[in-house]
Tab-separated table of C-alpha atoms in Angstrom:
chain	number	residue	atom	x	y	z
A	1	MET	CA	0.000	0.000	0.000
A	2	ALA	CA	1.522	3.232	-1.110
A	3	SER	CA	1.033	6.385	0.793
A	4	THR	CA	1.597	10.011	0.188
A	5	SER	CA	5.218	10.851	0.748
A	6	ARG	CA	5.375	12.833	3.967
A	7	GLY	CA	7.890	15.547	4.567
A	8	ASP	CA	7.446	17.025	1.077
A	9	TYR	CA	6.326	20.607	0.724
A	10	ILE	CA	3.715	19.640	-1.798
A	11	PRO	CA	2.010	16.441	-0.848
A	12	LYS	CA	1.893	14.736	-4.179
A	13	VAL	CA	0.318	11.435	-4.757
A	14	GLN	CA	2.477	9.293	-6.917
A	15	CYS	CA	3.226	5.720	-7.550
A	16	PRO	CA	6.383	4.688	-5.775
A	17	ASN	CA	7.569	2.673	-8.757
A	18	HIS	CA	6.667	5.160	-11.437
A	19	PRO	CA	6.917	8.686	-10.042
A	20	GLU	CA	6.474	10.262	-13.471
A	21	ALA	CA	3.301	8.391	-14.329
A	22	ILE	CA	0.101	10.413	-14.296
A	23	LEU	CA	-2.395	8.661	-12.118
A	24	VAL	CA	-5.725	7.662	-13.543
A	25	GLU	CA	-8.697	8.391	-11.400
A	26	ASP	CA	-11.332	5.775	-10.993
A	27	TYR	CA	-14.059	7.679	-9.368
A	28	ARG	CA	-16.493	4.810	-9.104
A	29	ALA	CA	-14.306	2.897	-6.715
A	30	GLY	CA	-12.629	5.992	-5.350
A	31	ASP	CA	-9.115	5.087	-6.374
A	32	MET	CA	-6.157	6.623	-8.062
A	33	ILE	CA	-4.472	3.971	-10.157
A	34	CYS	CA	-1.022	3.999	-11.731
A	35	PRO	CA	-1.416	3.173	-15.404
A	36	GLU	CA	1.978	1.542	-15.661
A	37	CYS	CA	1.784	-1.108	-13.018
A	38	GLY	CA	-1.866	-0.920	-11.920
A	39	LEU	CA	-1.000	-0.085	-8.356
A	40	VAL	CA	-3.786	1.566	-6.387
A	41	VAL	CA	-2.129	4.674	-5.091
A	42	GLY	CA	-4.685	6.840	-3.427
A	43	ASP	CA	-7.860	5.601	-1.946
A	44	ARG	CA	-10.942	6.957	-0.377
A	45	VAL	CA	-11.293	9.609	-3.023
A	46	ILE	CA	-14.677	11.208	-2.699
A	47	ASP	CA	-17.213	9.574	-4.975
A	48	VAL	CA	-19.094	12.050	-7.104
A	49	GLY	CA	-21.540	9.523	-8.490
A	50	SER	CA	-25.169	9.576	-7.494
A	51	GLU	CA	-26.108	8.492	-4.046
A	52	TRP	CA	-29.293	6.722	-4.964
A	53	ARG	CA	-29.945	4.421	-7.810
A	54	THR	CA	-32.793	5.677	-9.941
A	55	PHE	CA	-34.865	3.455	-12.149
A	56	THR	CA	-36.758	4.997	-15.003
A	57	ASN	CA	-40.108	3.482	-14.226
A	58	GLU	CA	-40.243	4.723	-10.676
A	59	LYS	CA	-42.265	7.839	-10.030
A	60	GLU	CA	-40.547	10.480	-12.045
A	61	THR	CA	-41.400	13.366	-9.791
A	62	LYS	CA	-38.908	12.491	-7.129
A	63	ASP	CA	-35.427	12.082	-8.463
A	64	PRO	CA	-33.176	11.524	-5.408
A	65	SER	CA	-30.051	12.445	-7.350
A	66	ARG	CA	-31.183	15.988	-7.943
A	67	VAL	CA	-30.757	18.721	-5.404
A	68	GLY	CA	-32.885	21.325	-7.114
A	69	ASP	CA	-35.210	21.966	-9.992
A	70	ALA	CA	-34.009	21.093	-13.461
A	71	GLN	CA	-32.229	24.110	-14.800
A	72	ASN	CA	-33.775	25.850	-17.747
A	73	PRO	CA	-30.625	27.296	-19.296
A	74	LEU	CA	-32.144	28.479	-22.537
A	75	LEU	CA	-34.621	30.711	-20.901
A	76	ASN	CA	-33.546	31.891	-17.513
A	77	GLY	CA	-29.815	32.321	-17.495
A	78	GLY	CA	-29.360	30.040	-14.535
A	79	ASP	CA	-31.200	31.027	-11.412
A	80	LEU	CA	-29.543	29.339	-8.493
A	81	THR	CA	-31.661	30.589	-5.689
A	82	THR	CA	-32.798	29.217	-2.406
A	83	MET	CA	-36.395	29.477	-1.353
A	84	ILE	CA	-37.969	28.835	1.992
A	85	SER	CA	-40.919	26.526	1.523
A	86	LYS	CA	-44.040	26.400	3.627
A	87	GLY	CA	-43.490	24.560	6.860
A	88	THR	CA	-45.012	21.186	7.559
A	89	GLY	CA	-44.563	20.443	11.249
A	90	ALA	CA	-46.082	22.212	14.196
A	91	ALA	CA	-42.894	24.105	14.964
A	92	SER	CA	-43.095	26.191	11.854
A	93	PHE	CA	-46.188	28.030	13.060
A	94	ASP	CA	-45.898	30.627	15.731
A	95	GLU	CA	-48.727	31.678	18.047
A	96	PHE	CA	-51.852	32.930	16.249
A	97	GLY	CA	-51.383	30.237	13.649
A	98	ASN	CA	-49.317	32.330	11.262
A	99	SER	CA	-46.407	30.569	9.734
A	100	LYS	CA	-42.950	31.663	10.661
A	101	TYR	CA	-40.623	32.518	7.814
A	102	GLN	CA	-43.451	33.788	5.673
A	103	ASN	CA	-41.402	35.438	3.090
A	104	ARG	CA	-40.306	32.977	0.464
A	105	ARG	CA	-37.344	34.791	-0.983
A	106	THR	CA	-38.202	36.419	-4.280
A	107	MET	CA	-36.322	34.681	-7.030
A	108	SER	CA	-34.671	36.594	-9.845
A	109	SER	CA	-37.036	39.545	-9.752
A	110	SER	CA	-35.864	40.806	-13.099
A	111	ASP	CA	-37.183	37.680	-14.777
A	112	ARG	CA	-40.215	37.294	-12.612
A	113	ALA	CA	-42.452	38.722	-15.307
A	114	MET	CA	-40.917	36.394	-17.850
A	115	LEU	CA	-41.447	33.359	-15.642
A	116	ASN	CA	-45.014	34.456	-15.100
A	117	ALA	CA	-45.499	34.707	-18.825
A	118	PHE	CA	-44.047	31.224	-19.330
A	119	LYS	CA	-46.522	29.874	-16.847
A	120	GLU	CA	-49.324	31.656	-18.665
A	121	ILE	CA	-48.127	30.273	-21.998
A	122	THR	CA	-48.077	26.750	-20.625
A	123	THR	CA	-51.593	27.194	-19.222
A	124	MET	CA	-52.919	28.492	-22.536
A	125	ALA	CA	-51.220	25.799	-24.564
A	126	ASP	CA	-52.516	23.175	-22.210
A	127	ARG	CA	-56.101	24.224	-22.860
A	128	ILE	CA	-55.787	23.386	-26.547
A	129	ASN	CA	-53.410	20.463	-26.024
A	130	LEU	CA	-50.405	21.852	-27.813
A	131	PRO	CA	-47.261	19.708	-27.804
A	132	ARG	CA	-44.083	20.566	-25.967
A	133	ASN	CA	-42.197	21.753	-29.043
A	134	ILE	CA	-44.693	24.531	-29.707
A	135	ILE	CA	-44.543	25.615	-26.084
A	136	ASP	CA	-40.747	25.720	-26.248
A	137	ARG	CA	-40.848	27.727	-29.434
A	138	THR	CA	-43.321	30.138	-27.872
A	139	ASN	CA	-41.094	30.567	-24.839
A	140	ASN	CA	-38.121	31.299	-27.065
A	141	LEU	CA	-40.058	33.867	-29.056
A	142	PHE	CA	-41.292	35.504	-25.890
A	143	LYS	CA	-37.794	35.668	-24.506
A	144	GLN	CA	-36.514	37.322	-27.696
A	145	VAL	CA	-39.311	39.869	-27.681
A	146	TYR	CA	-38.946	40.553	-23.983
A	147	GLU	CA	-35.214	41.147	-24.239
A	148	GLN	CA	-35.655	43.484	-27.152
A	149	LYS	CA	-37.954	45.674	-25.090
A	150	SER	CA	-39.500	47.254	-28.187
A	151	LEU	CA	-42.953	46.067	-27.114
A	152	LYS	CA	-42.454	46.895	-23.475
A	153	GLY	CA	-45.677	48.828	-23.016
A	154	ARG	CA	-47.903	46.012	-24.183
A	155	SER	CA	-49.513	43.609	-21.792
A	156	ASN	CA	-47.381	40.505	-21.299
A	157	ASP	CA	-50.395	38.292	-21.776
A	158	ALA	CA	-51.069	39.856	-25.157
A	159	ILE	CA	-47.481	39.299	-26.232
A	160	ALA	CA	-47.593	35.734	-24.928
A	161	SER	CA	-50.780	35.013	-26.884
A	162	ALA	CA	-49.302	36.498	-30.032
A	163	CYS	CA	-46.113	34.444	-29.555
A	164	LEU	CA	-48.242	31.346	-29.201
A	165	TYR	CA	-50.008	32.178	-32.448
A	166	ILE	CA	-46.702	32.721	-34.245
A	167	ALA	CA	-45.207	29.512	-32.858
A	168	CYS	CA	-48.159	27.473	-34.092
A	169	ARG	CA	-47.769	29.085	-37.513
A	170	GLN	CA	-44.048	28.452	-37.638
A	171	GLU	CA	-44.471	24.816	-36.720
A	172	GLY	CA	-46.817	24.363	-39.644
A	173	VAL	CA	-49.959	23.822	-37.590
A	174	PRO	CA	-51.572	27.256	-37.505
A	175	ARG	CA	-54.366	28.050	-35.089
A	176	THR	CA	-56.903	30.705	-35.959
A	177	PHE	CA	-56.884	33.935	-33.994
A	178	LYS	CA	-60.249	32.981	-32.621
A	179	GLU	CA	-58.881	29.710	-31.262
A	180	ILE	CA	-56.100	31.580	-29.483
A	181	CYS	CA	-58.679	34.084	-28.214
A	182	ALA	CA	-60.654	31.246	-26.719
A	183	VAL	CA	-57.791	30.295	-24.403
A	184	SER	CA	-56.603	33.804	-23.681
A	185	ARG	CA	-58.200	36.773	-21.975
A	186	ILE	CA	-56.932	39.157	-24.651
A	187	SER	CA	-59.146	40.387	-27.490
A	188	LYS	CA	-58.533	39.310	-31.072
A	189	LYS	CA	-57.752	42.911	-32.030
A	190	GLU	CA	-55.003	43.224	-29.453
A	191	ILE	CA	-53.491	39.852	-30.329
A	192	GLY	CA	-53.516	40.868	-33.999
A	193	ARG	CA	-51.785	44.144	-33.190
A	194	CYS	CA	-49.122	42.449	-31.080
A	195	PHE	CA	-48.681	39.839	-33.798
A	196	LYS	CA	-47.814	42.480	-36.381
A	197	LEU	CA	-45.545	44.307	-33.945
A	198	ILE	CA	-43.664	41.142	-33.030
A	199	LEU	CA	-43.106	40.238	-36.667
A	200	LYS	CA	-41.663	43.673	-37.212
A	201	ALA	CA	-39.558	43.559	-34.054
A	202	LEU	CA	-38.081	40.139	-34.760
A	203	GLU	CA	-37.898	40.857	-38.493
A	204	THR	CA	-39.414	37.526	-39.392
A	205	SER	CA	-42.329	36.672	-41.583
A	206	VAL	CA	-44.692	33.749	-41.516
A	207	ASP	CA	-46.174	31.617	-44.261
A	208	LEU	CA	-49.688	32.311	-45.432
A	209	ILE	CA	-52.414	30.103	-44.050
A	210	THR	CA	-54.035	27.621	-46.396
A	211	THR	CA	-57.367	25.885	-46.168
A	212	GLY	CA	-55.756	22.482	-45.693
A	213	ASP	CA	-54.095	23.459	-42.416
A	214	PHE	CA	-57.389	23.409	-40.571
A	215	MET	CA	-59.206	20.558	-42.239
A	216	SER	CA	-58.086	17.743	-40.002
A	217	ARG	CA	-58.848	19.657	-36.820
A	218	PHE	CA	-62.270	20.911	-37.833
A	219	CYS	CA	-63.351	17.606	-39.326
A	220	SER	CA	-62.323	15.539	-36.334
A	221	ASN	CA	-64.035	17.980	-33.984
A	222	LEU	CA	-67.195	17.499	-36.029
A	223	GLY	CA	-66.734	13.747	-36.109
A	224	LEU	CA	-66.623	13.483	-39.860
A	225	PRO	CA	-65.086	10.358	-41.437
A	226	LYS	CA	-61.794	10.451	-43.298
A	227	GLN	CA	-63.479	10.303	-46.690
A	228	VAL	CA	-65.430	13.470	-46.033
A	229	GLN	CA	-62.350	15.190	-44.692
A	230	MET	CA	-60.351	14.337	-47.793
A	231	ALA	CA	-63.196	15.490	-50.007
A	232	ALA	CA	-63.487	18.776	-48.131
A	233	THR	CA	-59.735	19.348	-48.411
A	234	TYR	CA	-59.912	18.716	-52.132
A	235	ILE	CA	-62.924	21.003	-52.579
A	236	ALA	CA	-61.307	23.869	-50.693
A	237	ARG	CA	-58.050	23.559	-52.566
A	238	LYS	CA	-59.795	23.422	-55.895
A	239	ALA	CA	-61.955	26.406	-55.008
A	240	VAL	CA	-58.904	28.506	-54.202
A	241	GLU	CA	-57.088	27.332	-57.337
A	242	LEU	CA	-60.020	28.195	-59.562
A	243	ASP	CA	-60.313	31.429	-57.607
A	244	LEU	CA	-64.026	31.110	-57.022
A	245	VAL	CA	-63.718	32.838	-53.651
A	246	PRO	CA	-61.580	35.962	-54.060
A	247	GLY	CA	-61.071	37.977	-50.926
A	248	ARG	CA	-62.562	35.343	-48.600
A	249	SER	CA	-60.650	34.241	-45.545
A	250	PRO	CA	-59.300	30.674	-45.913
A	251	ILE	CA	-61.190	29.705	-42.754
A	252	SER	CA	-64.520	30.667	-44.297
A	253	VAL	CA	-63.670	28.785	-47.490
A	254	ALA	CA	-62.668	25.741	-45.465
A	255	ALA	CA	-65.926	25.892	-43.517
A	256	ALA	CA	-67.969	26.132	-46.720
A	257	ALA	CA	-66.048	23.204	-48.219
A	258	ILE	CA	-66.707	21.098	-45.136
A	259	TYR	CA	-70.371	21.990	-45.381
A	260	MET	CA	-70.543	20.960	-49.006
A	261	ALA	CA	-68.668	17.720	-48.427
A	262	SER	CA	-70.725	16.774	-45.393
A	263	GLN	CA	-73.999	17.547	-47.163
A	264	ALA	CA	-72.986	15.283	-50.022
A	265	SER	CA	-72.119	12.428	-47.695
A	266	ALA	CA	-74.109	10.484	-45.152
A	267	GLU	CA	-72.886	12.629	-42.243
A	268	LYS	CA	-74.698	15.898	-42.772
A	269	LYS	CA	-73.715	18.807	-40.571
A	270	THR	CA	-75.603	22.076	-40.278
A	271	GLN	CA	-74.019	25.434	-40.979
A	272	LYS	CA	-74.440	26.385	-37.355
A	273	GLU	CA	-72.450	23.365	-36.134
A	274	ILE	CA	-69.641	24.037	-38.572
A	275	GLY	CA	-69.700	27.727	-37.739
A	276	ASP	CA	-69.396	26.892	-34.076
A	277	ILE	CA	-66.311	24.736	-34.553
A	278	ALA	CA	-64.586	26.987	-37.052
A	279	GLY	CA	-65.427	30.239	-35.310
A	280	VAL	CA	-67.129	31.516	-38.440
A	281	ALA	CA	-70.581	33.085	-38.581
A	282	ASP	CA	-73.087	30.902	-40.411
A	283	VAL	CA	-73.965	33.743	-42.783
A	284	THR	CA	-70.308	33.795	-43.771
A	285	ILE	CA	-70.450	30.089	-44.535
A	286	ARG	CA	-73.584	30.765	-46.541
A	287	GLN	CA	-71.840	33.491	-48.553
A	288	SER	CA	-68.830	31.355	-49.357
A	289	TYR	CA	-71.046	28.373	-50.104
A	290	ARG	CA	-73.020	30.438	-52.615
A	291	LEU	CA	-69.756	31.222	-54.390
A	292	ILE	CA	-68.618	27.607	-54.686
A	293	TYR	CA	-72.050	26.052	-55.307
A	294	PRO	CA	-72.241	26.758	-59.075
A	295	ARG	CA	-69.083	24.742	-59.739
A	296	ALA	CA	-69.860	22.026	-57.208
A	297	ALA	CA	-69.591	19.233	-59.751
A	298	ASP	CA	-66.015	20.195	-60.642
A	299	LEU	CA	-64.895	20.578	-57.073
A	300	PHE	CA	-65.539	17.099	-55.776
A	301	PRO	CA	-62.763	14.527	-56.082
A	302	ALA	CA	-63.203	11.912	-58.754
A	303	ASP	CA	-63.526	8.937	-56.422
A	304	PHE	CA	-66.048	10.420	-54.025
A	305	LYS	CA	-69.060	8.333	-53.083
A	306	PHE	CA	-72.106	10.543	-53.115
A	307	ASP	CA	-74.803	9.890	-50.600
A	308	THR	CA	-76.659	12.906	-51.931
A	309	PRO	CA	-75.930	13.640	-55.596
A	310	VAL	CA	-74.527	16.991	-56.607
A	311	ASP	CA	-77.777	18.366	-58.003
A	312	LYS	CA	-79.593	17.584	-54.747
A	313	LEU	CA	-77.138	19.631	-52.670
A	314	PRO	CA	-78.885	22.348	-50.652
A	315	GLN	CA	-78.978	25.680	-52.335
A	316	LEU	CA	-78.855	28.613	-49.953
B	1	MET	CA	-44.665	44.681	-69.039
B	2	GLU	CA	-46.865	47.517	-70.073
B	3	PRO	CA	-45.530	50.789	-68.723
B	4	SER	CA	-47.991	52.668	-66.583
B	5	ASN	CA	-47.895	55.613	-69.035
B	6	ASP	CA	-50.368	53.900	-71.328
B	7	VAL	CA	-53.009	53.502	-68.693
B	8	ALA	CA	-54.664	56.568	-67.213
B	9	LEU	CA	-55.314	55.702	-63.612
B	10	ASP	CA	-57.671	57.869	-61.624
B	11	ILE	CA	-56.038	58.536	-58.321
B	12	ILE	CA	-58.707	60.204	-56.232
B	13	VAL	CA	-57.480	61.958	-53.113
B	14	SER	CA	-60.210	61.393	-50.584
B	15	ASN	CA	-58.745	62.808	-47.373
B	16	VAL	CA	-56.023	65.243	-46.400
B	17	VAL	CA	-55.081	65.641	-42.737
B	18	SER	CA	-53.174	68.717	-41.664
B	19	VAL	CA	-52.076	70.401	-38.441
B	20	PHE	CA	-51.365	73.992	-37.519
B	21	ARG	CA	-50.902	76.158	-34.452
B	22	THR	CA	-52.595	79.332	-33.321
B	23	ARG	CA	-49.754	80.369	-31.057
B	24	CYS	CA	-52.098	81.325	-28.289
B	25	HIS	CA	-54.043	79.619	-25.579
B	26	LEU	CA	-57.660	78.949	-26.527
B	27	ASN	CA	-60.519	78.830	-24.085
B	28	LEU	CA	-62.450	75.781	-25.226
B	29	ARG	CA	-65.503	76.681	-23.204
B	30	THR	CA	-65.801	80.028	-24.931
B	31	ILE	CA	-65.433	78.417	-28.314
B	32	GLY	CA	-67.991	75.820	-27.357
B	33	LEU	CA	-70.515	78.453	-26.295
B	34	GLU	CA	-69.975	81.140	-28.892
B	35	GLY	CA	-68.733	79.272	-31.954
B	36	SER	CA	-71.104	77.962	-34.576
B	37	ASN	CA	-71.096	74.315	-35.633
B	38	VAL	CA	-69.017	73.204	-32.683
B	39	ILE	CA	-69.079	70.179	-30.402
B	40	TYR	CA	-67.327	70.517	-27.056
B	41	LYS	CA	-65.921	67.320	-25.574
B	42	PRO	CA	-64.727	68.142	-22.064
B	43	GLU	CA	-63.738	64.520	-21.270
B	44	GLU	CA	-61.268	64.573	-24.114
B	45	GLY	CA	-60.394	68.222	-23.714
B	46	LYS	CA	-61.118	69.287	-27.266
B	47	VAL	CA	-63.628	71.067	-29.458
B	48	LEU	CA	-64.749	69.771	-32.854
B	49	MET	CA	-65.557	72.459	-35.338
B	50	LYS	CA	-67.037	71.593	-38.722
B	51	LEU	CA	-66.825	73.917	-41.675
B	52	ARG	CA	-69.182	73.753	-44.615
B	53	LYS	CA	-67.356	75.472	-47.435
B	54	PRO	CA	-64.322	73.305	-47.684
B	55	ARG	CA	-65.970	70.407	-45.884
B	56	ILE	CA	-63.584	70.108	-42.981
B	57	THR	CA	-63.678	68.858	-39.417
B	58	ALA	CA	-61.138	70.281	-37.003
B	59	SER	CA	-60.118	69.154	-33.514
B	60	ILE	CA	-59.097	72.150	-31.470
B	61	TRP	CA	-57.081	71.822	-28.300
B	62	SER	CA	-56.650	74.442	-25.649
B	63	SER	CA	-52.908	74.604	-26.285
B	64	GLY	CA	-53.693	76.109	-29.663
B	65	LYS	CA	-52.848	73.032	-31.705
B	66	ILE	CA	-55.441	72.144	-34.319
B	67	ILE	CA	-55.842	69.053	-36.503
B	68	CYS	CA	-57.870	69.435	-39.699
B	69	THR	CA	-59.368	66.448	-41.470
B	70	GLY	CA	-61.696	65.922	-44.384
B	71	ALA	CA	-60.140	68.121	-47.056
B	72	THR	CA	-59.877	66.779	-50.586
B	73	SER	CA	-56.674	68.509	-51.655
B	74	GLU	CA	-53.653	70.199	-50.136
B	75	GLU	CA	-54.766	73.673	-51.212
B	76	GLU	CA	-58.206	73.084	-49.817
B	77	ALA	CA	-56.678	71.963	-46.559
B	78	LYS	CA	-54.722	75.186	-46.268
B	79	LEU	CA	-57.736	77.249	-47.216
B	80	GLY	CA	-59.912	75.497	-44.673
B	81	ALA	CA	-57.303	75.891	-41.976
B	82	ARG	CA	-57.042	79.599	-42.641
B	83	ARG	CA	-60.801	79.961	-42.615
B	84	LEU	CA	-60.895	78.129	-39.312
B	85	ALA	CA	-58.271	80.402	-37.839
B	86	ARG	CA	-60.340	83.369	-39.021
B	87	CYS	CA	-63.381	81.902	-37.222
B	88	LEU	CA	-61.426	81.666	-34.011
B	89	GLN	CA	-60.127	85.185	-34.499
B	90	LYS	CA	-63.700	86.436	-34.827
B	91	ILE	CA	-64.573	84.821	-31.521
B	92	GLY	CA	-61.898	87.020	-30.033
B	93	PHE	CA	-58.645	85.112	-29.681
B	94	LYS	CA	-55.329	86.546	-30.813
B	95	VAL	CA	-54.778	83.911	-33.451
B	96	ARG	CA	-51.584	83.724	-35.438
B	97	PHE	CA	-51.665	81.186	-38.250
B	98	SER	CA	-48.386	79.284	-38.031
B	99	ASP	CA	-46.724	75.914	-38.645
B	100	PHE	CA	-49.188	74.628	-41.162
B	101	LYS	CA	-48.208	71.135	-42.276
B	102	VAL	CA	-49.998	68.432	-44.233
B	103	VAL	CA	-49.565	65.264	-42.224
B	104	ASN	CA	-51.410	62.565	-44.106
B	105	VAL	CA	-52.977	62.109	-47.508
B	106	LEU	CA	-55.335	59.242	-48.303
B	107	ALA	CA	-56.062	58.363	-51.909
B	108	VAL	CA	-58.041	55.577	-53.535
B	109	CYS	CA	-57.503	54.156	-56.946
B	110	SER	CA	-59.361	51.509	-58.866
B	111	LEU	CA	-57.266	49.309	-61.105
B	112	PRO	CA	-58.908	47.818	-64.173
B	113	PHE	CA	-58.013	44.268	-63.205
B	114	GLN	CA	-58.436	41.956	-60.252
B	115	ILE	CA	-55.418	40.838	-58.275
B	116	ARG	CA	-54.217	37.529	-56.927
B	117	LEU	CA	-53.240	38.540	-53.422
B	118	ILE	CA	-51.544	35.315	-52.396
B	119	GLU	CA	-49.197	35.463	-55.370
B	120	PHE	CA	-48.563	39.156	-54.788
B	121	THR	CA	-47.625	38.533	-51.171
B	122	LYS	CA	-45.350	35.620	-52.054
B	123	ASN	CA	-43.491	37.704	-54.618
B	124	ASN	CA	-42.917	40.618	-52.290
B	125	ARG	CA	-42.231	38.722	-49.112
B	126	PRO	CA	-41.002	40.997	-46.368
B	127	ILE	CA	-42.458	44.269	-47.650
B	128	ALA	CA	-45.965	43.008	-48.315
B	129	SER	CA	-48.018	41.463	-45.564
B	130	TYR	CA	-51.371	39.724	-45.878
B	131	GLU	CA	-53.385	38.392	-42.961
B	132	PRO	CA	-56.807	37.328	-44.257
B	133	GLU	CA	-58.028	36.723	-40.715
B	134	LEU	CA	-57.325	40.302	-39.727
B	135	HIS	CA	-57.932	42.382	-42.848
B	136	PRO	CA	-58.974	41.395	-46.381
B	137	ALA	CA	-56.277	43.551	-47.994
B	138	ALA	CA	-52.583	42.998	-48.438
B	139	SER	CA	-50.566	45.941	-47.153
B	140	TYR	CA	-47.366	47.048	-48.869
B	141	ARG	CA	-45.133	49.521	-47.045
B	142	ILE	CA	-42.779	51.639	-49.122
B	143	LYS	CA	-40.091	52.767	-46.727
B	144	ASN	CA	-38.410	55.547	-48.661
B	145	LEU	CA	-41.697	57.209	-49.538
B	146	ARG	CA	-43.088	56.541	-46.063
B	147	SER	CA	-46.288	55.374	-47.733
B	148	THR	CA	-48.519	52.375	-47.327
B	149	VAL	CA	-50.556	50.802	-50.099
B	150	GLN	CA	-53.436	48.503	-49.235
B	151	VAL	CA	-54.304	46.176	-52.078
B	152	PHE	CA	-57.687	44.498	-52.312
B	153	SER	CA	-58.455	41.492	-54.457
B	154	THR	CA	-61.066	43.433	-56.429
B	155	GLY	CA	-58.325	45.682	-57.787
B	156	SER	CA	-59.048	48.733	-55.654
B	157	ILE	CA	-56.110	50.103	-53.784
B	158	THR	CA	-55.843	52.742	-51.084
B	159	VAL	CA	-52.630	54.693	-50.613
B	160	THR	CA	-51.685	56.743	-47.588
B	161	GLY	CA	-48.622	58.958	-47.464
B	162	PRO	CA	-47.289	62.246	-46.168
B	163	ASN	CA	-48.124	64.255	-49.283
B	164	VAL	CA	-49.800	63.977	-52.654
B	165	GLN	CA	-46.504	63.593	-54.476
B	166	SER	CA	-45.484	60.523	-52.520
B	167	VAL	CA	-48.907	59.005	-53.064
B	168	ALA	CA	-48.542	59.404	-56.810
B	169	SER	CA	-45.055	57.886	-56.757
B	170	ALA	CA	-46.293	55.005	-54.653
B	171	VAL	CA	-48.944	54.162	-57.233
B	172	GLU	CA	-46.336	54.358	-59.981
B	173	GLN	CA	-44.047	52.082	-58.048
B	174	ILE	CA	-46.606	49.471	-57.214
B	175	TYR	CA	-48.395	49.307	-60.565
B	176	PRO	CA	-45.895	46.948	-62.282
B	177	LEU	CA	-45.900	44.630	-59.280
B	178	LEU	CA	-49.660	44.418	-59.337
B	179	PHE	CA	-49.786	44.088	-63.100
B	180	GLU	CA	-47.761	40.881	-62.801
B	181	CYS	CA	-50.193	39.318	-60.378
B	182	GLN	CA	-53.392	40.225	-62.100
B	183	LYS	CA	-56.199	37.770	-62.508
B	184	THR	CA	-56.599	37.143	-66.221
B	185	ARG	CA	-59.376	35.105	-67.676
B	186	SER	CA	-57.599	31.884	-68.614
């Protein structure tokens, strides 16, 4: 058993046989090993591995290896703060029943608003079941806008809602303004304003919305079968190609196409139902429907099975 | 591409907004009581005065700053502003007509063809913006002229800019771009 050479000014751990050899550290066993002869030189080196073994299928909330929350480096810039949590035992309450140590230390006050906004974004996204990647993108956008400070006067919630809208667009799954309105307390007008301001501030642009982006969502919400959905997608695309509906919002055209497709199939939906799901007034659906009705025969896909033939389609 | 010289486009100036100062404090209450064709809005702290001859509406603030809207040409705007200052002078204020400036000119123009907005927006990506959910027109901002052109699919366009000259140049500039994206009967 080798030991550190005493009497030296610098206690240096070295192998007695090979003083020049650089010792290899085996942290698992806590040893320093000489690579030349394999002699274990130093022992009882502090083990930096995890104290507890963690298995992936155990409850994920409690990870005994961690000593704090998972760091969010992209967004926060590393807040290593200590908070005082609410007490559990009887000793943490003084007389009158108030808890001692009431003040949980404020964490990173400069980013408090940003953290609040992230929470709000997650809440909003949760209401419409948006996946994690959109939430992350929204958080990134919000962070960029917040750091730029060009939209400082605007309500954070409005900016968060607009960021959510932009993120959905950028990921290729756009949500209508009305859908975002439904999960946010901000008006459509304000979200629209913030949307334009953010695009200018970040100097990005977004792709135009098409009718096909919304088909799968609207049709599944209405419970229409795949055949009808495909037919509606085809009708809407054809209608825009043939330019039968100039100046109409793609949402209205999509709604009218769904109406036409559903009326031609066995699953007939009323204009009111479709208007409810799409966020479009039923008179708007009627208007767009009137524009596509004359060419109805051309708009249907070739392999569509008609439950109601084209000439028996309702004429509004 | 056909040059725009061949086509005579009617650019109709529909609104000219101008500002000027009277260089003296105005008592809005007096104007509200003694002036003719006035509306006093104490909550907003201004008086609206409407003139008949050049059909003009003016917002008058107590600081002496006045905004004139509704004129159909720059000369008319100046004439209306002067007439307004004369009205205030008659009420009894020591009005000095100064710092007259035309701030905004709005013109409409109807092109003889319809326009494919989606194609137009794709061709002019960052400068043109089209949000069908928010507004049915595509808006095209010309930075050096400080003008904005709103293009509708029917072929009508509205142009706003700081003066009539810039509005005319904006129409000239945008005509070839719109001509490319017109909707031809095919």
